[in-house]
Tab-separated table of C-alpha atoms and ligand atoms in Angstrom:
chain	number	residue	atom	x	y	z
E	2	MET	CA	6.707	18.648	8.429
E	3	SER	CA	7.260	18.958	4.704
E	4	THR	CA	4.647	18.553	1.997
E	5	LEU	CA	5.775	16.883	-1.227
E	6	ARG	CA	4.048	17.557	-4.540
E	7	LEU	CA	4.553	15.901	-7.905
E	8	ARG	CA	2.822	17.276	-11.000
E	9	GLY	CA	2.897	15.428	-14.326
E	10	VAL	CA	6.266	13.817	-13.615
E	11	THR	CA	7.604	11.610	-16.413
E	12	ARG	CA	10.797	9.571	-16.638
E	13	HIS	CA	11.723	7.345	-19.582
E	14	TYR	CA	14.373	4.651	-19.919
E	15	GLY	CA	14.707	4.415	-23.675
E	16	PRO	CA	11.246	3.479	-24.896
E	17	VAL	CA	10.032	2.483	-21.382
E	18	ALA	CA	7.976	5.137	-19.584
E	19	ALA	CA	8.821	4.228	-15.974
E	20	LEU	CA	6.868	7.321	-14.863
E	21	ALA	CA	4.136	8.383	-17.271
E	22	GLY	CA	2.753	11.543	-15.679
E	23	VAL	CA	2.694	11.116	-11.888
E	24	ASP	CA	0.474	13.438	-9.846
E	25	LEU	CA	0.835	12.966	-6.103
E	26	THR	CA	0.630	15.029	-2.925
E	27	VAL	CA	2.161	13.715	0.296
E	28	PRO	CA	0.867	15.838	3.207
E	29	GLY	CA	3.433	17.006	5.776
E	30	GLY	CA	3.812	14.629	8.728
E	31	SER	CA	1.890	11.818	7.023
E	32	LEU	CA	2.948	8.372	5.895
E	33	THR	CA	1.804	7.670	2.344
E	34	ALA	CA	2.099	4.169	0.925
E	35	VAL	CA	2.844	3.842	-2.779
E	36	LEU	CA	1.295	0.502	-3.618
E	37	GLY	CA	1.699	-1.203	-6.964
E	38	PRO	CA	2.916	-4.374	-8.682
E	39	SER	CA	6.565	-5.022	-9.452
E	40	GLY	CA	7.847	-2.919	-12.349
E	41	CYS	CA	5.153	-0.209	-12.133
E	42	GLY	CA	7.715	2.525	-11.381
E	43	LYS	CA	7.826	2.756	-7.558
E	44	THR	CA	11.614	2.779	-7.163
E	45	THR	CA	11.984	5.218	-10.068
E	46	LEU	CA	9.505	7.511	-8.327
E	47	LEU	CA	11.559	7.518	-5.106
E	48	ARG	CA	14.837	8.013	-6.983
E	49	CYS	CA	13.378	11.018	-8.825
E	50	VAL	CA	12.117	12.537	-5.558
E	51	ALA	CA	15.515	12.030	-3.895
E	52	GLY	CA	17.313	13.477	-6.922
E	53	PHE	CA	19.252	10.381	-8.034
E	54	GLU	CA	17.354	10.422	-11.336
E	55	ARG	CA	16.484	13.383	-13.517
E	56	ILE	CA	12.900	13.796	-14.663
E	57	ASP	CA	11.933	14.346	-18.313
E	58	ALA	CA	8.941	16.584	-17.625
E	59	GLY	CA	6.731	17.805	-14.804
E	60	GLU	CA	7.667	19.260	-11.438
E	61	ILE	CA	8.632	18.072	-7.957
E	62	THR	CA	8.309	20.534	-5.067
E	63	VAL	CA	8.797	20.332	-1.291
E	64	ASP	CA	6.967	23.080	0.629
E	65	GLY	CA	6.691	25.003	-2.617
E	66	ARG	CA	10.446	24.858	-3.382
E	67	VAL	CA	11.080	23.412	-6.842
E	68	PHE	CA	13.609	20.537	-6.628
E	69	ALA	CA	13.024	19.221	-10.132
E	70	GLY	CA	11.333	20.845	-13.085
E	71	PRO	CA	12.016	22.410	-16.443
E	72	ALA	CA	15.697	23.408	-16.221
E	73	VAL	CA	15.878	22.677	-12.488
E	74	HIS	CA	17.624	19.702	-10.869
E	75	THR	CA	18.648	20.168	-7.246
E	76	PRO	CA	21.375	17.617	-6.400
E	77	PRO	CA	20.441	14.898	-3.849
E	78	GLN	CA	22.697	16.237	-1.087
E	79	ARG	CA	20.816	19.563	-1.134
E	80	ARG	CA	17.302	18.081	-0.953
E	81	HIS	CA	17.469	16.785	2.635
E	82	ILE	CA	15.627	13.610	1.589
E	83	VAL	CA	16.767	10.070	2.482
E	84	ILE	CA	16.002	6.654	0.987
E	85	VAL	CA	15.980	3.477	3.076
E	86	PRO	CA	16.552	0.650	0.598
E	87	GLN	CA	15.249	-2.917	0.671
E	88	GLU	CA	18.281	-4.425	2.451
E	89	GLY	CA	22.029	-4.235	2.852
E	90	ALA	CA	21.967	-0.596	3.802
E	91	LEU	CA	24.437	-0.745	6.729
E	92	PHE	CA	28.220	-0.440	6.656
E	93	PRO	CA	29.258	-3.930	7.849
E	94	HIS	CA	32.549	-2.769	9.376
E	95	LEU	CA	30.975	0.014	11.492
E	96	SER	CA	29.173	-0.442	14.817
E	97	VAL	CA	25.482	0.377	15.080
E	98	ARG	CA	26.382	3.683	16.761
E	99	ASP	CA	28.844	4.627	13.999
E	100	ASN	CA	26.394	3.603	11.284
E	101	VAL	CA	23.775	5.945	12.748
E	102	ALA	CA	26.293	8.746	13.432
E	103	TYR	CA	27.601	8.610	9.850
E	104	GLY	CA	26.766	11.920	8.198
E	105	LEU	CA	25.680	13.618	11.439
E	106	SER	CA	27.284	16.878	12.489
E	107	ARG	CA	29.571	16.761	15.509
E	108	ALA	CA	27.109	19.006	17.361
E	109	ASP	CA	24.254	16.559	16.757
E	110	ARG	CA	26.412	13.659	17.976
E	111	ARG	CA	27.228	15.569	21.142
E	112	ARG	CA	23.567	16.326	21.736
E	113	GLY	CA	22.845	12.601	21.879
E	114	ARG	CA	20.944	12.338	18.610
E	115	VAL	CA	22.298	8.807	17.974
E	116	GLU	CA	20.904	7.438	21.241
E	117	GLU	CA	17.658	9.326	20.645
E	118	VAL	CA	16.922	7.736	17.261
E	119	LEU	CA	18.030	4.289	18.449
E	120	ARG	CA	15.476	4.673	21.251
E	121	LEU	CA	12.814	5.720	18.688
E	122	VAL	CA	13.252	2.463	16.775
E	123	GLY	CA	13.362	0.344	19.944
E	124	LEU	CA	17.130	-0.292	19.976
E	125	ALA	CA	18.311	1.686	23.013
E	126	GLY	CA	21.551	0.160	24.277
E	127	TYR	CA	22.490	-1.606	21.020
E	128	GLY	CA	25.014	1.031	19.884
E	129	ALA	CA	28.140	-1.061	20.427
E	130	ARG	CA	26.934	-4.053	18.394
E	131	MET	CA	28.177	-4.810	14.912
E	132	PRO	CA	25.570	-5.311	12.138
E	133	HIS	CA	26.307	-9.070	11.875
E	134	GLN	CA	25.373	-9.419	15.560
E	135	MET	CA	21.831	-8.178	14.822
E	136	SER	CA	18.813	-9.959	13.323
E	137	GLY	CA	17.432	-8.883	9.947
E	138	GLY	CA	14.633	-6.948	11.621
E	139	GLN	CA	17.061	-5.152	13.941
E	140	GLN	CA	19.311	-4.247	10.998
E	141	GLN	CA	16.352	-2.663	9.203
E	142	ARG	CA	15.551	-0.660	12.340
E	143	VAL	CA	19.141	0.589	12.407
E	144	ALA	CA	18.809	1.608	8.747
E	145	VAL	CA	15.666	3.583	9.634
E	146	ALA	CA	17.387	5.153	12.675
E	147	ARG	CA	20.286	6.238	10.458
E	148	ALA	CA	17.829	7.753	7.964
E	149	LEU	CA	15.983	9.681	10.704
E	150	ALA	CA	19.141	10.881	12.502
E	151	PRO	CA	19.833	14.044	10.434
E	152	ARG	CA	16.127	15.019	10.652
E	153	PRO	CA	15.431	14.819	6.904
E	154	SER	CA	12.356	16.569	5.564
E	155	LEU	CA	11.310	13.344	3.825
E	156	VAL	CA	12.013	9.672	4.507
E	157	LEU	CA	11.529	7.354	1.522
E	158	LEU	CA	11.224	3.671	2.420
E	159	ASP	CA	11.666	1.363	-0.590
E	160	GLU	CA	10.102	-1.982	0.392
E	161	PRO	CA	12.314	-1.992	3.511
E	162	PHE	CA	10.548	-4.889	5.217
E	163	SER	CA	10.137	-7.291	2.307
E	164	ALA	CA	13.055	-9.509	3.389
E	165	LEU	CA	11.502	-10.084	6.845
E	166	ASP	CA	9.019	-12.838	7.615
E	167	ALA	CA	5.370	-11.903	8.175
E	168	GLY	CA	5.200	-11.636	11.994
E	169	LEU	CA	8.439	-9.713	12.323
E	170	ARG	CA	7.490	-7.487	9.391
E	171	ALA	CA	4.328	-6.333	11.186
E	172	GLU	CA	6.285	-5.591	14.374
E	173	VAL	CA	9.103	-3.641	12.673
E	174	ARG	CA	6.567	-1.754	10.548
E	175	HIS	CA	4.629	-0.739	13.648
E	176	ASP	CA	7.758	0.515	15.432
E	177	VAL	CA	9.037	2.373	12.380
E	178	ARG	CA	5.628	3.985	11.917
E	179	ALA	CA	5.723	5.168	15.550
E	180	ALA	CA	9.296	6.440	15.158
E	181	LEU	CA	8.378	8.524	12.080
E	182	ARG	CA	5.416	9.980	13.931
E	183	ALA	CA	7.432	10.784	17.059
E	184	ASP	CA	9.942	12.609	14.872
E	185	GLY	CA	7.257	14.486	12.878
E	186	ALA	CA	8.777	13.103	9.672
E	187	THR	CA	6.948	12.909	6.359
E	188	GLY	CA	7.283	9.460	4.825
E	189	ILE	CA	6.638	7.449	1.702
E	190	LEU	CA	6.488	3.689	2.117
E	191	VAL	CA	6.804	1.806	-1.154
E	192	THR	CA	5.301	-1.651	-1.097
E	193	HIS	CA	3.639	-4.257	-3.299
E	194	ASP	CA	1.929	-5.720	-0.197
E	195	GLN	CA	-1.670	-4.479	0.138
E	196	GLY	CA	-1.939	-5.572	3.787
E	197	GLU	CA	1.154	-3.559	4.647
E	198	ALA	CA	-0.266	-0.467	2.916
E	199	LEU	CA	-3.746	-0.797	4.452
E	200	SER	CA	-2.496	-1.312	8.003
E	201	SER	CA	0.285	1.264	8.259
E	202	ALA	CA	-0.369	4.245	5.989
E	203	ASP	CA	-2.424	7.429	6.379
E	204	ARG	CA	-2.856	7.613	2.590
E	205	ILE	CA	-2.473	5.051	-0.172
E	206	ALA	CA	-1.367	5.983	-3.684
E	207	VAL	CA	-2.110	3.031	-5.955
E	208	MET	CA	0.315	2.917	-8.890
E	209	ARG	CA	-0.007	1.099	-12.198
E	210	GLU	CA	2.221	1.366	-15.268
E	211	GLY	CA	3.844	4.644	-14.299
E	212	VAL	CA	0.784	6.565	-13.093
E	213	ILE	CA	-1.047	6.983	-9.776
E	214	VAL	CA	-4.526	5.580	-10.426
E	215	GLN	CA	-5.969	6.391	-6.990
E	216	ASP	CA	-4.748	8.525	-4.075
E	217	ASP	CA	-7.044	7.989	-1.115
E	218	SER	CA	-7.428	6.909	2.513
E	219	PRO	CA	-6.987	3.168	3.230
E	220	THR	CA	-10.765	2.774	3.659
E	221	GLY	CA	-11.326	4.764	0.462
E	222	VAL	CA	-9.202	2.500	-1.731
E	223	TYR	CA	-10.756	-0.615	-0.174
E	224	HIS	CA	-14.418	0.441	-0.182
E	225	ARG	CA	-14.459	2.910	-3.099
E	226	PRO	CA	-11.796	1.624	-5.518
E	227	ALA	CA	-11.389	3.718	-8.667
E	228	ASP	CA	-11.770	0.722	-10.976
E	229	ALA	CA	-11.992	-3.067	-11.021
E	230	TRP	CA	-8.200	-3.428	-11.265
E	231	VAL	CA	-7.655	-1.385	-8.065
E	232	ALA	CA	-10.421	-3.357	-6.361
E	233	ALA	CA	-8.794	-6.696	-7.142
E	234	PHE	CA	-5.280	-5.439	-6.321
E	235	VAL	CA	-6.197	-3.934	-2.946
E	236	GLY	CA	-8.141	-6.903	-1.575
E	237	ASP	CA	-9.923	-10.100	-2.407
E	238	ALA	CA	-12.657	-9.473	-4.918
E	239	ILE	CA	-15.473	-11.434	-6.514
E	240	VAL	CA	-16.027	-10.157	-10.037
E	241	LEU	CA	-19.565	-10.629	-11.332
E	242	PRO	CA	-20.472	-9.868	-14.947
E	243	VAL	CA	-23.910	-8.317	-15.392
E	244	PRO	CA	-25.513	-8.014	-18.861
E	245	ALA	CA	-27.070	-4.760	-20.043
E	246	GLY	CA	-30.556	-4.199	-18.703
E	247	PRO	CA	-33.067	-2.002	-16.970
E	248	GLY	CA	-31.902	-3.133	-13.518
E	249	LEU	CA	-34.140	-4.335	-10.703
E	250	GLY	CA	-34.807	-0.987	-9.080
E	251	HIS	CA	-33.361	2.362	-8.307
E	252	GLY	CA	-33.350	4.452	-5.154
E	253	GLY	CA	-31.378	7.540	-4.248
E	254	ASP	CA	-27.734	7.024	-5.111
E	255	THR	CA	-27.998	3.258	-5.511
E	256	ALA	CA	-29.505	0.764	-7.941
E	257	THR	CA	-30.137	-2.950	-7.720
E	258	VAL	CA	-28.847	-5.316	-10.407
E	259	ARG	CA	-29.324	-9.061	-10.964
E	260	THR	CA	-26.153	-11.164	-10.548
E	261	ALA	CA	-25.217	-14.834	-10.122
E	262	LEU	CA	-25.244	-14.075	-6.357
E	263	GLY	CA	-28.793	-12.683	-6.510
E	264	PRO	CA	-29.812	-9.029	-6.359
E	265	VAL	CA	-26.899	-6.711	-5.543
E	266	THR	CA	-27.162	-3.048	-4.568
E	267	VAL	CA	-24.549	-0.925	-6.342
E	268	ALA	CA	-23.581	2.722	-5.944
E	269	ASP	CA	-23.605	5.460	-8.581
E	270	LEU	CA	-25.434	3.691	-11.391
E	271	PRO	CA	-28.047	5.057	-13.795
E	272	ALA	CA	-31.421	3.243	-13.982
E	273	GLY	CA	-30.725	1.624	-17.373
E	274	HIS	CA	-27.201	0.356	-17.907
E	275	GLY	CA	-24.858	-1.373	-20.354
E	276	PRO	CA	-22.859	-4.498	-19.480
E	277	LEU	CA	-21.278	-4.129	-16.042
E	278	THR	CA	-18.506	-5.545	-13.934
E	279	VAL	CA	-19.803	-5.742	-10.361
E	280	LEU	CA	-17.366	-6.221	-7.538
E	281	VAL	CA	-18.243	-7.836	-4.206
E	282	ARG	CA	-15.886	-8.439	-1.272
E	283	PRO	CA	-15.909	-11.976	0.217
E	284	GLU	CA	-17.081	-10.586	3.591
E	285	GLN	CA	-20.241	-9.238	1.883
E	286	VAL	CA	-21.384	-12.751	0.927
E	287	LYS	CA	-23.720	-14.069	3.650
E	288	ILE	CA	-24.535	-17.745	4.076
E	289	THR	CA	-27.872	-18.868	5.556
E	290	THR	CA	-28.996	-22.382	6.317
E	291	ALA	CA	-32.623	-21.344	6.943
E	292	PRO	CA	-34.629	-20.227	3.867
E	293	ALA	CA	-34.112	-16.501	3.107
E	294	PRO	CA	-36.141	-14.514	0.556
E	295	ARG	CA	-33.269	-13.037	-1.503
E	296	ALA	CA	-31.013	-16.078	-1.262
E	297	VAL	CA	-29.556	-18.043	-4.165
E	298	ILE	CA	-29.103	-21.764	-3.483
E	299	ALA	CA	-25.420	-22.747	-3.590
E	300	THR	CA	-23.363	-25.829	-2.760
E	301	VAL	CA	-20.409	-25.774	-0.362
E	302	THR	CA	-17.285	-27.023	-2.177
E	303	GLY	CA	-14.620	-26.193	0.393
E	304	ASP	CA	-13.955	-24.625	3.783
E	305	ASP	CA	-10.656	-23.043	4.759
E	306	PHE	CA	-10.891	-22.616	8.552
E	307	HIS	CA	-8.697	-19.873	10.100
E	308	GLY	CA	-10.141	-19.663	13.637
E	309	HIS	CA	-11.119	-15.976	13.572
E	310	ASP	CA	-12.817	-16.530	10.223
E	311	ALA	CA	-13.243	-19.077	7.470
E	312	LEU	CA	-13.144	-18.881	3.682
E	313	VAL	CA	-16.000	-20.969	2.345
E	314	THR	CA	-16.013	-21.752	-1.373
E	315	LEU	CA	-19.411	-22.106	-2.977
E	316	LYS	CA	-20.664	-23.315	-6.329
E	317	LEU	CA	-23.482	-21.155	-7.691
E	318	PRO	CA	-26.384	-22.428	-9.867
E	319	ASP	CA	-24.652	-21.065	-13.012
E	320	GLY	CA	-21.583	-23.178	-12.239
E	321	THR	CA	-19.248	-20.354	-11.096
E	322	HIS	CA	-17.343	-20.572	-7.827
E	323	VAL	CA	-17.182	-17.745	-5.275
E	324	THR	CA	-15.573	-17.402	-1.856
E	325	ALA	CA	-17.385	-16.107	1.242
E	326	ARG	CA	-15.542	-14.861	4.321
E	327	VAL	CA	-17.455	-16.061	7.383
E	328	PRO	CA	-16.517	-14.398	10.705
E	329	ALA	CA	-16.036	-16.505	13.849
E	330	PRO	CA	-17.485	-19.809	12.556
E	331	THR	CA	-18.364	-22.348	15.256
E	332	GLY	CA	-17.207	-25.228	13.091
E	333	PRO	CA	-16.358	-26.204	9.524
E	334	MET	CA	-19.050	-26.484	6.834
E	335	THR	CA	-19.440	-29.877	5.227
E	336	THR	CA	-18.679	-30.119	1.531
E	337	GLY	CA	-21.840	-30.762	-0.472
E	338	THR	CA	-24.134	-28.886	1.940
E	339	ARG	CA	-26.780	-26.806	0.179
E	340	VAL	CA	-27.016	-23.280	1.597
E	341	GLY	CA	-28.624	-19.954	0.774
E	342	VAL	CA	-26.322	-17.070	-0.165
E	343	HIS	CA	-26.971	-13.370	-0.614
E	344	VAL	CA	-24.934	-10.176	-0.811
E	345	GLU	CA	-25.129	-7.592	1.963
E	346	GLY	CA	-24.225	-3.919	1.718
E	347	VAL	CA	-23.335	-1.807	-1.289
E	348	ALA	CA	-21.101	-3.104	-4.086
E	349	ARG	CA	-19.165	-1.198	-6.753
E	350	ALA	CA	-19.886	-1.451	-10.474
E	351	TRP	CA	-18.092	-0.276	-13.618
E	352	PRO	CA	-19.051	-0.360	-17.292
E	353	ASP	CA	-17.693	-3.624	-18.713
E	354	ARG	CA	-15.080	-2.558	-21.259
E	355	HIS	CA	-15.056	-6.043	-22.802
E	356	GLY	CA	-18.845	-6.137	-23.129
E	357	ALA	CA	-20.919	-5.027	-26.103
E	358	GLY	CA	-21.347	-1.460	-24.760
I	415	ADP	P1	9.235	-1.012	-9.266
I	415	ADP	O1	10.123	-0.401	-8.231
I	415	ADP	O2	7.792	-0.632	-9.126
I	415	ADP	O3	9.385	-2.506	-9.342
I	415	ADP	P2	10.991	0.328	-11.159
I	415	ADP	O4	10.851	1.774	-10.882
I	415	ADP	O5	12.207	-0.349	-10.621
I	415	ADP	O6	9.659	-0.430	-10.704
I	415	ADP	O7	10.961	0.114	-12.750
I	415	ADP	C1	9.949	0.658	-13.572
I	415	ADP	C2	10.252	0.320	-15.024
I	415	ADP	O8	11.423	0.997	-15.454
I	415	ADP	C3	10.500	-1.151	-15.277
I	415	ADP	O9	9.987	-1.487	-16.539
I	415	ADP	C4	12.019	-1.252	-15.272
I	415	ADP	O10	12.449	-2.330	-16.044
I	415	ADP	C5	12.421	0.076	-15.864
I	415	ADP	N1	13.711	0.558	-15.344
I	415	ADP	C6	13.982	0.918	-14.076
I	415	ADP	N2	15.258	1.346	-13.933
I	415	ADP	C7	15.829	1.241	-15.161
I	415	ADP	C8	17.147	1.536	-15.693
I	415	ADP	N3	18.115	2.035	-14.923
I	415	ADP	N4	17.352	1.290	-17.006
I	415	ADP	C9	16.365	0.817	-17.792
I	415	ADP	N5	15.109	0.524	-17.365
I	415	ADP	C10	14.834	0.733	-16.070
I	416	MG	MG1	11.357	-1.289	-6.756
């Protein structure tokens, strides 16, 4: 179980800072998702960790051993780190067994390591097949089995499931997660898919423009996002502007502010405040048909029924539209219905950088 540390890592391509000072710790035996939009530097990060790219500044260590730093660049073959790329990773002319055995010592082959890792990824008995006789999901499992076979200290997965369709992606992800755990491997899963990161990782490092903006548990990034950008990237978010003011009340660590959705309790806010951006999740918006004291009167403008929940769009008195997530609805809501809405639970707020303050 190897712990990976990056401190102030930078990597430029000409004028482009692909990595602009990355700080990240990946605990031994964990799976950390690096989540960020396309072009933010995720692949560059993996390539620097594996040693295929040199870094300009900073330091990369595994269990305290410096692999990259000022005047140090350990070549990839001496780092014991593997990358599983997006697709096309297998040798088409080699059987599944030979693909997995490639690069293994003869002793490991004799000890049955190939069969062992194929079993870990749910492909026991598939060794004799050729890659073209396997589905896309099975081929990705083989690629993961091949990566795990030599017992690397770190497995770097670069959006390995993005070519698979949604249902299959969840299944392969689950099996690969279990295989990493069974093998005690430390992993980084790069993805631009927030659902994938939230459901499979122990930690999530949110990346934007070459830096890690938040490194936290999945619940941490969802419920306590570092800023409004992280909040909107990691889930659905309703952004409510709030003008400067004294607020509606203050108690303990929370304060209440006036928004288009009525009074909203926010965390970590001083009693008087400048213009704010308040962020509410759709599941925090409650709809009542009976009169409720805190409720704002809204009009239903749409209902997207999903069975387990529904996304109801509402027009507020100030003309803005918001979406509420309603669990287990008994039936659709009729467009034009007038309802009461209020916000439950604690919301997050940040000083509005575009406001007057
Ligand atoms: P991601 O994997 O998050 O999509 P990348 O790490 O591939 O992002 O790229 C980060 C930035 O670095 C992008 O602006 C990209 O255009 C640039 N970049 C990546 N590789 C190279 C390269 N070999 N030469 C020049 N620019 C590159
Ligand atoms: Mg990439």
